[in-house]
Structure formats: C-alpha cells, structure tokens
C-alpha positions as a Markdown table, in Angstrom:
| # | Residue | x | y | z |
|---|---|---|---|---|
| 1 | Met | 96.9 | 51.6 | 43.7 |
| 2 | Arg | 99.5 | 50.7 | 41.1 |
| 3 | Val | 99.2 | 50.5 | 37.3 |
| 4 | Glu | 102.8 | 50.3 | 36.0 |
| 5 | Pro | 105.3 | 48.0 | 37.8 |
| 6 | Ala | 105.6 | 49.9 | 41.0 |
| 7 | Cys | 105.7 | 49.3 | 44.8 |
| 8 | Asp | 102.3 | 47.9 | 45.8 |
| 9 | His | 102.2 | 50.4 | 48.7 |
| 10 | Cys | 104.0 | 53.6 | 47.9 |
| 11 | Leu | 104.1 | 53.3 | 44.1 |
| 12 | Arg | 107.8 | 53.9 | 43.8 |
| 13 | Ala | 108.9 | 52.5 | 40.4 |
| 14 | Leu | 110.3 | 49.0 | 40.6 |
| 15 | Glu | 111.7 | 49.1 | 37.1 |
| 16 | Thr | 114.7 | 51.2 | 36.2 |
| 17 | Ala | 114.1 | 53.9 | 33.7 |
| 18 | Glu | 116.0 | 51.9 | 31.2 |
| 19 | Glu | 113.9 | 48.7 | 31.8 |
| 20 | Asn | 110.7 | 50.8 | 31.6 |
| 21 | Ala | 111.7 | 52.2 | 28.2 |
| 22 | Gln | 112.9 | 48.8 | 26.9 |
| 23 | Arg | 109.5 | 47.2 | 27.9 |
| 24 | Leu | 107.4 | 50.0 | 26.3 |
| 25 | Leu | 109.5 | 50.0 | 23.1 |
| 26 | Gly | 110.0 | 46.2 | 23.0 |
| 27 | Lys | 113.8 | 46.8 | 22.6 |
| 28 | Ser | 115.9 | 45.0 | 25.1 |
| 29 | Ser | 119.1 | 46.5 | 23.7 |
| 30 | Leu | 118.1 | 50.1 | 24.4 |
| 31 | Val | 120.6 | 52.0 | 26.5 |
| 32 | Leu | 119.6 | 55.3 | 28.2 |
| 33 | Pro | 122.1 | 58.0 | 28.9 |
| 34 | His | 122.8 | 59.1 | 32.5 |
| 35 | Pro | 121.5 | 55.9 | 34.1 |
| 36 | Glu | 122.7 | 57.3 | 37.5 |
| 37 | Gln | 119.7 | 59.7 | 37.4 |
| 38 | Cys | 117.4 | 56.7 | 38.1 |
| 39 | Ser | 116.8 | 56.2 | 41.8 |
| 40 | Thr | 115.4 | 52.7 | 41.7 |
| 41 | Arg | 117.1 | 50.4 | 44.3 |
| 42 | Lys | 116.3 | 46.8 | 43.3 |
| 43 | Asp | 118.5 | 45.5 | 46.1 |
| 44 | Leu | 115.9 | 46.8 | 48.6 |
| 45 | His | 112.9 | 45.2 | 47.0 |
| 46 | Gln | 110.8 | 42.6 | 48.9 |
| 47 | Gln | 107.9 | 40.4 | 48.1 |
| 48 | Cys | 104.9 | 39.2 | 50.1 |
| 49 | Pro | 105.9 | 35.6 | 50.9 |
| 50 | Arg | 102.4 | 34.3 | 50.2 |
| 51 | Cys | 101.4 | 36.1 | 47.0 |
| 52 | Gln | 104.7 | 37.5 | 45.7 |
| 53 | Val | 103.3 | 41.1 | 45.4 |
| 54 | Thr | 106.4 | 43.3 | 45.3 |
| 55 | Tyr | 107.3 | 46.3 | 47.5 |
| 56 | Cys | 110.2 | 48.7 | 47.2 |
| 57 | Ser | 111.3 | 48.1 | 50.8 |
| 58 | Ala | 110.7 | 46.1 | 53.9 |
| 59 | Glu | 109.0 | 49.2 | 55.4 |
| 60 | Cys | 106.4 | 49.3 | 52.6 |
| 61 | Arg | 105.7 | 45.6 | 52.9 |
| 62 | Gln | 105.1 | 45.9 | 56.6 |
| 63 | Ala | 102.9 | 49.0 | 56.2 |
| 64 | Ala | 100.8 | 47.3 | 53.6 |
| 65 | Leu | 100.4 | 44.2 | 55.7 |
| 66 | Glu | 99.2 | 46.3 | 58.7 |
| 67 | Gln | 96.8 | 48.4 | 56.7 |
| 68 | Tyr | 95.1 | 46.3 | 54.0 |
| 69 | His | 97.1 | 43.5 | 52.5 |
| 70 | Gln | 95.8 | 40.8 | 54.9 |
| 71 | Val | 92.4 | 41.1 | 53.2 |
| 72 | Leu | 93.7 | 41.5 | 49.7 |
| 73 | Cys | 96.5 | 38.9 | 49.7 |
| 74 | Leu | 95.7 | 36.1 | 47.2 |
| 75 | Gly | 98.2 | 33.7 | 48.5 |
| 76 | Pro | 98.6 | 30.6 | 46.3 |
| 77 | Ser | 95.4 | 31.8 | 44.3 |
| 78 | Arg | 97.3 | 34.7 | 42.7 |
| 79 | Asp | 97.1 | 33.1 | 39.3 |
| 80 | Asp | 93.7 | 31.4 | 39.8 |
| 81 | Pro | 91.2 | 33.0 | 37.4 |
| 82 | Thr | 88.3 | 31.8 | 39.5 |
| 83 | His | 89.3 | 33.7 | 42.6 |
| 84 | Pro | 86.8 | 36.5 | 43.3 |
| 85 | Leu | 89.4 | 39.3 | 43.3 |
| 86 | Asn | 90.9 | 38.0 | 40.0 |
| 87 | Lys | 87.4 | 37.8 | 38.5 |
| 88 | Leu | 86.8 | 41.4 | 39.5 |
| 89 | Gln | 90.0 | 42.7 | 38.0 |
| 90 | Glu | 89.5 | 40.7 | 34.8 |
| 91 | Ala | 86.0 | 42.1 | 34.4 |
| 92 | Trp | 87.3 | 45.6 | 34.9 |
| 93 | Arg | 90.1 | 45.1 | 32.3 |
| 94 | Asn | 87.5 | 43.9 | 29.8 |
| 95 | Met | 85.4 | 47.0 | 30.3 |
| 96 | His | 87.8 | 49.8 | 29.5 |
| 97 | Tyr | 90.5 | 50.8 | 27.0 |
| 98 | Pro | 94.2 | 50.4 | 28.1 |
| 99 | Pro | 96.4 | 51.6 | 29.7 |
| 100 | Glu | 94.9 | 49.8 | 32.6 |
| 101 | Thr | 93.6 | 52.1 | 35.4 |
| 102 | Ser | 93.4 | 51.1 | 39.0 |
| 103 | Ser | 89.9 | 52.4 | 40.0 |
| 104 | Ile | 88.4 | 49.1 | 41.0 |
| 105 | Met | 91.3 | 48.0 | 43.1 |
| 106 | Leu | 91.5 | 51.4 | 44.8 |
| 107 | Met | 87.9 | 50.8 | 45.8 |
| 108 | Ala | 88.9 | 47.3 | 47.0 |
| 109 | Arg | 91.8 | 48.8 | 49.0 |
| 110 | Met | 89.4 | 51.2 | 50.7 |
| 111 | Val | 87.2 | 48.3 | 51.8 |
| 112 | Ala | 90.2 | 46.2 | 52.9 |
| 113 | Thr | 91.6 | 49.1 | 54.9 |
| 114 | Ile | 88.3 | 49.5 | 56.9 |
| 115 | Lys | 88.0 | 45.7 | 57.3 |
| 116 | Gln | 91.5 | 45.6 | 58.9 |
| 117 | Ala | 91.2 | 48.8 | 60.9 |
| 118 | Lys | 90.7 | 48.8 | 64.7 |
| 119 | Asp | 89.0 | 52.2 | 64.4 |
| 120 | Lys | 86.7 | 51.6 | 61.4 |
| 121 | Glu | 84.8 | 54.8 | 61.9 |
| 122 | Trp | 87.9 | 56.9 | 61.6 |
| 123 | Trp | 88.5 | 55.6 | 58.1 |
| 124 | Ile | 84.9 | 55.9 | 57.1 |
| 125 | Lys | 84.9 | 59.5 | 58.2 |
| 126 | Ala | 88.2 | 60.1 | 56.2 |
| 127 | Phe | 86.6 | 58.7 | 53.0 |
| 128 | Ser | 83.4 | 60.6 | 53.6 |
| 129 | Gln | 85.4 | 63.9 | 53.1 |
| 130 | Phe | 85.6 | 63.1 | 49.4 |
| 131 | Cys | 82.9 | 64.0 | 47.0 |
| 132 | Ser | 80.9 | 60.9 | 46.1 |
| 133 | Lys | 78.0 | 62.4 | 44.1 |
| 134 | Thr | 77.0 | 60.9 | 40.8 |
| 135 | Ala | 75.8 | 64.3 | 39.5 |
| 136 | Asn | 76.6 | 68.0 | 40.2 |
| 137 | Glu | 74.6 | 69.8 | 42.8 |
| 138 | Glu | 72.1 | 71.2 | 40.2 |
| 139 | Glu | 71.9 | 67.7 | 38.7 |
| 140 | Glu | 72.5 | 69.3 | 35.3 |
| 141 | Ile | 75.7 | 67.2 | 34.7 |
| 142 | Val | 75.9 | 63.5 | 35.4 |
| 143 | His | 79.2 | 61.7 | 35.3 |
| 144 | Lys | 79.2 | 59.9 | 32.0 |
| 145 | Leu | 80.3 | 56.5 | 33.4 |
| 146 | Leu | 77.2 | 56.5 | 35.7 |
| 147 | Gly | 74.6 | 57.0 | 33.0 |
| 148 | Asp | 72.0 | 54.5 | 31.8 |
| 149 | Lys | 74.2 | 53.0 | 29.1 |
| 150 | Phe | 76.7 | 51.7 | 31.7 |
| 151 | Lys | 74.1 | 50.2 | 34.1 |
| 152 | Gly | 74.8 | 46.6 | 33.0 |
| 153 | Gln | 78.5 | 46.9 | 33.4 |
| 154 | Leu | 78.3 | 48.6 | 36.8 |
| 155 | Glu | 75.9 | 46.0 | 38.1 |
| 156 | Leu | 78.3 | 43.2 | 37.0 |
| 157 | Leu | 81.1 | 45.0 | 38.8 |
| 158 | Arg | 79.0 | 45.4 | 41.9 |
| 159 | Leu | 78.1 | 41.7 | 42.0 |
| 160 | Leu | 81.8 | 40.7 | 41.6 |
| 161 | Phe | 82.9 | 43.3 | 44.1 |
| 162 | Thr | 80.3 | 41.9 | 46.6 |
| 163 | Glu | 81.5 | 38.3 | 46.0 |
| 164 | Ala | 85.1 | 39.3 | 46.6 |
| 165 | Leu | 84.8 | 41.8 | 49.5 |
| 166 | Tyr | 81.4 | 41.9 | 51.2 |
| 167 | Asp | 81.4 | 43.1 | 54.7 |
| 168 | Glu | 78.3 | 43.6 | 56.9 |
| 169 | Tyr | 79.8 | 46.7 | 58.5 |
| 170 | Leu | 80.0 | 48.3 | 55.0 |
| 171 | Ser | 76.8 | 46.8 | 53.6 |
| 172 | Arg | 75.7 | 50.2 | 52.3 |
| 173 | Trp | 78.6 | 50.3 | 49.9 |
| 174 | Phe | 77.5 | 47.0 | 48.3 |
| 175 | Thr | 73.9 | 48.2 | 47.4 |
| 176 | Pro | 73.4 | 49.4 | 43.9 |
| 177 | Glu | 73.2 | 53.1 | 45.0 |
| 178 | Gly | 76.0 | 52.7 | 47.5 |
| 179 | Phe | 78.3 | 51.1 | 44.9 |
| 180 | Arg | 77.5 | 53.9 | 42.4 |
| 181 | Ser | 78.5 | 56.5 | 45.1 |
| 182 | Leu | 81.7 | 54.6 | 45.9 |
| 183 | Phe | 82.5 | 54.4 | 42.2 |
| 184 | Ala | 81.8 | 58.1 | 41.9 |
| 185 | Leu | 84.1 | 58.8 | 44.8 |
| 186 | Val | 87.1 | 57.1 | 43.2 |
| 187 | Gly | 86.2 | 58.3 | 39.7 |
| 188 | Thr | 85.9 | 61.9 | 40.7 |
| 189 | Asn | 88.8 | 62.2 | 43.2 |
| 190 | Gly | 91.4 | 59.7 | 42.0 |
| 191 | Gln | 94.7 | 61.4 | 41.3 |
| 192 | Gly | 97.1 | 59.9 | 38.8 |
| 193 | Ile | 100.5 | 59.3 | 40.4 |
| 194 | Gly | 103.8 | 59.4 | 38.5 |
| 195 | Thr | 107.0 | 58.5 | 40.3 |
| 196 | Ser | 109.5 | 57.7 | 37.5 |
| 197 | Gln | 111.7 | 60.7 | 37.7 |
| 198 | Trp | 114.6 | 60.0 | 35.3 |
| 199 | Val | 113.5 | 62.6 | 32.8 |
| 200 | His | 113.1 | 65.3 | 35.4 |
| 201 | Ala | 116.4 | 64.4 | 37.0 |
| 202 | Cys | 118.0 | 64.7 | 33.5 |
| 203 | Asp | 116.3 | 68.1 | 33.1 |
| 204 | Ala | 118.1 | 69.3 | 36.2 |
| 205 | Leu | 121.6 | 68.3 | 35.0 |
| 206 | Asp | 123.9 | 71.2 | 34.4 |
| 207 | Leu | 125.2 | 70.3 | 30.9 |
| 208 | Pro | 127.1 | 72.2 | 28.2 |
| 209 | Met | 124.6 | 73.6 | 25.6 |
| 210 | Leu | 125.4 | 71.0 | 22.9 |
| 211 | Gln | 125.1 | 68.1 | 25.3 |
| 212 | Arg | 121.8 | 69.6 | 26.6 |
| 213 | Glu | 120.4 | 69.8 | 23.1 |
| 214 | Glu | 121.4 | 66.3 | 22.3 |
| 215 | Leu | 119.9 | 64.9 | 25.5 |
| 216 | Asp | 116.6 | 66.8 | 25.0 |
| 217 | Ala | 116.4 | 65.6 | 21.4 |
| 218 | Phe | 117.0 | 62.0 | 22.6 |
| 219 | Ile | 114.2 | 62.2 | 25.2 |
| 220 | Asp | 111.8 | 63.8 | 22.8 |
| 221 | Gln | 112.5 | 61.0 | 20.2 |
| 222 | Leu | 112.2 | 58.4 | 23.0 |
| 223 | Tyr | 108.7 | 59.6 | 23.8 |
| 224 | Lys | 107.7 | 59.7 | 20.2 |
| 225 | Asp | 108.9 | 56.1 | 19.7 |
| 226 | Ile | 107.1 | 54.9 | 22.8 |
| 227 | Glu | 103.9 | 56.6 | 21.7 |
| 228 | Lys | 104.2 | 54.9 | 18.3 |
| 229 | Glu | 104.9 | 51.5 | 19.8 |
| 230 | Ser | 102.7 | 51.4 | 22.9 |
| 231 | Gly | 100.2 | 54.2 | 22.3 |
| 232 | Glu | 100.0 | 57.6 | 24.0 |
| 233 | Phe | 102.5 | 57.2 | 26.8 |
| 234 | Leu | 101.6 | 58.7 | 30.2 |
| 235 | Asn | 104.2 | 58.3 | 33.0 |
| 236 | Cys | 101.7 | 57.0 | 35.6 |
| 237 | Glu | 102.4 | 54.3 | 38.2 |
| 238 | Gly | 98.9 | 54.3 | 39.7 |
| 239 | Ser | 96.1 | 56.2 | 41.4 |
| 240 | Gly | 95.5 | 57.6 | 44.9 |
| 241 | Leu | 93.1 | 59.7 | 47.0 |
| 242 | Tyr | 94.3 | 63.0 | 48.6 |
| 243 | Val | 92.0 | 64.9 | 50.9 |
| 244 | Leu | 93.7 | 68.3 | 50.8 |
| 245 | Gln | 94.5 | 68.2 | 47.1 |
| 246 | Ser | 90.9 | 67.4 | 46.4 |
| 247 | Cys | 89.8 | 70.6 | 48.0 |
| 248 | Cys | 91.6 | 72.6 | 45.3 |
| 249 | Asn | 89.6 | 74.0 | 42.4 |
| 250 | His | 90.4 | 73.9 | 38.7 |
| 251 | Ser | 91.7 | 76.6 | 36.5 |
| 252 | Cys | 92.9 | 76.3 | 32.9 |
| 253 | Ile | 95.2 | 79.2 | 33.8 |
| 254 | Pro | 96.8 | 77.4 | 36.9 |
| 255 | Asn | 98.6 | 79.0 | 39.7 |
| 256 | Ala | 99.8 | 75.7 | 41.1 |
| 257 | Glu | 100.9 | 72.2 | 39.9 |
| 258 | Thr | 101.0 | 68.7 | 41.4 |
| 259 | Ser | 104.2 | 66.6 | 41.4 |
| 260 | Phe | 105.8 | 63.6 | 43.1 |
| 261 | Pro | 109.4 | 64.6 | 43.6 |
| 262 | Glu | 110.1 | 62.1 | 46.3 |
| 263 | Asn | 109.5 | 59.2 | 43.8 |
| 264 | Asn | 106.6 | 57.8 | 45.8 |
| 265 | Phe | 103.0 | 58.6 | 46.5 |
| 266 | Leu | 103.7 | 61.8 | 48.5 |
| 267 | Leu | 102.1 | 64.5 | 46.5 |
| 268 | His | 103.5 | 68.0 | 46.4 |
| 269 | Leu | 101.4 | 71.0 | 45.4 |
| 270 | Thr | 103.6 | 73.8 | 44.3 |
| 271 | Ala | 102.7 | 77.4 | 43.5 |
| 272 | Leu | 103.6 | 78.6 | 40.0 |
| 273 | Glu | 103.3 | 82.3 | 41.1 |
| 274 | Asp | 102.8 | 84.4 | 44.2 |
| 275 | Ile | 99.4 | 83.8 | 45.7 |
| 276 | Glu | 98.0 | 86.6 | 47.9 |
| 277 | Ala | 96.3 | 85.6 | 51.1 |
| 278 | Gly | 92.6 | 85.4 | 50.6 |
| 279 | Glu | 92.9 | 85.6 | 46.8 |
| 280 | Val | 90.0 | 84.1 | 44.9 |
| 281 | Arg | 90.5 | 83.4 | 41.2 |
| 282 | Gln | 87.3 | 83.8 | 39.1 |
| 283 | Gln | 86.2 | 80.3 | 38.0 |
| 284 | Gly | 82.7 | 79.9 | 39.3 |
| 285 | Leu | 83.9 | 77.7 | 42.2 |
| 286 | Gly | 86.1 | 79.9 | 44.4 |
| 287 | Gly | 89.3 | 78.8 | 46.1 |
| 288 | Asp | 92.7 | 80.4 | 45.9 |
| 289 | Ile | 94.9 | 77.4 | 44.9 |
| 290 | Thr | 94.0 | 76.3 | 41.4 |
| 291 | Pro | 95.9 | 73.5 | 39.6 |
| 292 | Cys | 95.5 | 73.0 | 35.9 |
| 293 | His | 93.1 | 70.1 | 36.4 |
| 294 | His | 90.0 | 69.7 | 38.6 |
| 295 | Pro | 90.9 | 67.2 | 41.3 |
| 296 | Cys | 87.6 | 65.5 | 40.8 |
| 297 | Val | 88.9 | 63.4 | 38.0 |
| 298 | Pro | 91.5 | 60.7 | 37.8 |
| 299 | Asn | 93.8 | 62.9 | 35.8 |
| 300 | Ile | 97.4 | 62.8 | 34.7 |
| 301 | Pro | 99.1 | 66.1 | 35.6 |
| 302 | Gln | 100.5 | 68.0 | 32.6 |
| 303 | Tyr | 104.1 | 67.8 | 33.9 |
| 304 | Leu | 103.9 | 64.0 | 33.6 |
| 305 | Leu | 103.3 | 64.2 | 29.8 |
| 306 | Ser | 106.3 | 64.1 | 27.6 |
| 307 | Pro | 107.7 | 67.5 | 26.5 |
| 308 | Val | 106.2 | 67.0 | 23.0 |
| 309 | Leu | 102.7 | 65.9 | 24.4 |
| 310 | Ser | 102.8 | 68.7 | 26.9 |
| 311 | Arg | 102.9 | 71.3 | 24.1 |
| 312 | Gln | 100.1 | 69.6 | 22.3 |
| 313 | Lys | 97.6 | 69.0 | 25.0 |
| 314 | Asn | 94.9 | 71.3 | 26.2 |
| 315 | Ser | 93.6 | 71.2 | 29.7 |
| 316 | Ile | 90.0 | 72.4 | 29.0 |
| 317 | Pro | 87.8 | 70.1 | 31.1 |
| 318 | Val | 85.0 | 67.9 | 29.8 |
| 319 | Pro | 81.9 | 68.5 | 32.0 |
| 320 | Glu | 80.8 | 64.9 | 32.1 |
| 321 | Asn | 84.3 | 63.9 | 33.5 |
| 322 | Tyr | 84.5 | 66.8 | 36.0 |
| 323 | Leu | 80.9 | 67.3 | 37.0 |
| 324 | Phe | 81.1 | 71.0 | 36.5 |
| 325 | Thr | 81.3 | 73.5 | 33.7 |
| 326 | Cys | 84.6 | 75.4 | 33.9 |
| 327 | Ser | 84.2 | 79.1 | 34.2 |
| 328 | Cys | 87.8 | 80.1 | 34.6 |
| 329 | Pro | 88.9 | 83.2 | 32.7 |
| 330 | Lys | 90.3 | 81.2 | 29.8 |
| 331 | Cys | 87.1 | 79.2 | 29.3 |
| 332 | Leu | 84.9 | 82.3 | 29.6 |
| 333 | Ala | 87.0 | 84.1 | 27.0 |
| 334 | Gln | 86.9 | 81.1 | 24.6 |
| 335 | Ala | 83.2 | 80.2 | 25.2 |
| 336 | Asp | 82.0 | 82.2 | 22.2 |
| 337 | Asp | 85.0 | 81.6 | 20.0 |
| 338 | Ala | 84.1 | 79.0 | 17.5 |
| 339 | Asp | 87.6 | 78.8 | 16.2 |
| 340 | Val | 89.0 | 77.5 | 19.5 |
| 341 | Thr | 89.0 | 73.7 | 19.7 |
| 342 | Ser | 91.0 | 71.5 | 22.0 |
| 343 | Asp | 93.2 | 68.8 | 20.5 |
| 344 | Glu | 91.1 | 66.2 | 22.2 |
| 345 | Asp | 88.0 | 67.4 | 20.3 |
| 346 | Glu | 89.9 | 67.3 | 17.0 |
| 347 | Glu | 91.2 | 63.8 | 17.7 |
| 348 | Gly | 87.7 | 62.6 | 18.7 |
| 349 | Glu | 86.0 | 63.7 | 15.5 |
| 350 | Gly | 84.6 | 60.7 | 13.5 |
| 351 | Glu | 85.2 | 58.2 | 16.3 |
| 352 | Thr | 82.7 | 55.3 | 16.6 |
| 353 | Asp | 80.5 | 54.8 | 19.5 |
| 354 | Asp | 82.7 | 51.9 | 20.6 |
| 355 | Ala | 85.7 | 54.1 | 20.6 |
| 356 | Glu | 83.9 | 56.7 | 22.6 |
| 357 | Leu | 82.9 | 54.0 | 25.1 |
| 358 | Glu | 86.5 | 52.9 | 25.4 |
| 359 | Asp | 87.7 | 56.4 | 26.1 |
| 360 | Glu | 85.0 | 57.0 | 28.7 |
| 361 | Met | 85.9 | 53.8 | 30.5 |
| 362 | Thr | 89.5 | 54.9 | 30.5 |
| 363 | Asp | 88.7 | 58.1 | 32.3 |
| 364 | Val | 87.7 | 56.5 | 35.5 |
C-alpha cells in the first residue's frame, strides 16, 4: 500500500525526485543536480478510468484490476466523504500522527484480494504464514497498540472496516478478536518500502573529489531543510508484506540489509558480510540472516534514512513494538550500562501522554 505519491500497485515513485523535494520543501523553484539519475517515467503513467487512481504503467493497472482493485475502486465516489472506504481512511488519519501510514488500507487490500480470488484458500493460507499474535508467546509483552487504552479506537476502526468490506467468507476477520489479530498481522509484519532512488543513484556516480564533496553537501543540506520544513523525512512510498523477509530475525549488529534497488516493491535482502552455512547469531531467537530491524514491525530500513539521520539513529528495538526483548550481543552488552541511551529515548523525555499516543499510532 502506498503513502507517498507512488504507483498504487508496485509503489514505484510517480513524482520525479525534483518534484518530491519541491513538494516537501514548499519550493517550486528548487532545481536538483543530476536529474538524469531519477528513473521516473511519467509518459508511461496510467489511471483507473473510474476512480483516477494512478499507476506507473499499463501492466500495473491491469495487475491491480485483476487482483484487488475491482473491490476497492471508488469510482465516482472517490471524493465522497460518506463512502465507507473514505470514512475508514479518514478515521485512521485522525488516529495517528503523520506521516500517514498505510496499515488500514493494507488490511483492506488483503480482504479485497481474497474477495476477488478464484482460489480464496490459497490466499488465506499465504496470509496465515505471518505472525498475527497480539502478544509474545510468553504473553509478557503486548503490542502497545492493542492494549486497553486503544480499545475504543480499534472498535471504531473495526465497525468502519466491517461497513466497508464485510464478507461472509472472511467473517472471522470482522469479529473483535479477529480484527485485533488482523491488525496485529499488519502491525507486526508490515515492511516500509522506499523506491525513490535518486540519492542512491547519485551516490554511485563516479565524480571528481571536489564535485563529490559538493554533491554530498547539497544532499545533506537538502535533507536538513526537508526535516525542518516537513518534519523528520523518511523516504517511504508505502508498506507491504513479505513472507520470506518476515522469517528473518533481528540483530542490532546486522549481517544483512533490505533494499528496493529496482524502484518498485521487489525487496532485496543483501548480506553485509560472509554468512557461514548453518551459522546462528546469538540473539535469543536463532536464525542466520539478521537485518538491523526485526521484521515484525512496520519499519523504515536504516538505508532509507538521510545520511545525517542514519548517523544519529539507533536501531535498538522497543519491546512493545517488536513483541520481543532483543538479546543480540549489542543489547546484552549494553543491558547493564546506564550510560547507553538511544536517541529515541533522549528525544522522548518529557513528552506528554498525547505525544506518546501519537508516536505509538504512527508505529503501526
């Protein structure tokens, strides 16, 4: 599901890098260097003729129509605030802090995919492979968005979700407990997807040292300006579910990283070092491929952060988000060190309950 202006199917960015920066900065006169490093092809874009949802190509428009869009197409009701799907999205927008995440519509797409499918059981089995627990196996840690203080909000979302998408075949997903499990599935497995690759393409340019320094300085300043104008900027077009990637475990000393080098929703998991066959890295969970985030949260991979933010962020997980207490070597070594504090903890000191609520709703 998309967040930033992106193809409604594959999440390829629909804006050019320059248009994206202009929008986030509110400066229509901004000119980016090396515009040829942006791969956006606006001449190939197509829209749904009924609801004007935009796709990067005819192939994506057809794929969406065949998989889920027949159910989700709003037709002439796209701007009608009383349409059940619009009411659902508006309620979700009012429940969390921007930037807007796509959790609720990712859930809607799951339902729509099954409703349109000829082999409904195949899709149900596919989705059942994801963890959908609201607490960890010992029930010592409960996902913070599924606790008592969010009951009213979740019930409102469930009622609106039911009004918009109810299907007898999936009736268990619309019960209070079933909806919580569906919400937990997306909340604990959703992967942030970043497809705007202009910065990374610029990084790969073979430039003389002076030009490289000037370009790097420009990009660093661009991110600082965007953060100042639009808040902390994360290059994220949307969210998706990945069965194999969700099997990976977390380590704060990663041996792999996720990326989207094909500028669409195809996720690549790349080793950062040699990984021996059968190797198990100590973290309390097992598993030999360990990215720097646990896949059971809707995370934004570190490589998607700006160069400045990447140096400032710490990937130590929050148990209520991840449903586990990290026991990788880094966390074990720092467990008893009172002087070690993540940037997130420092930034969070003194926040009001409302601010904490906003942050928690953003995490889904």
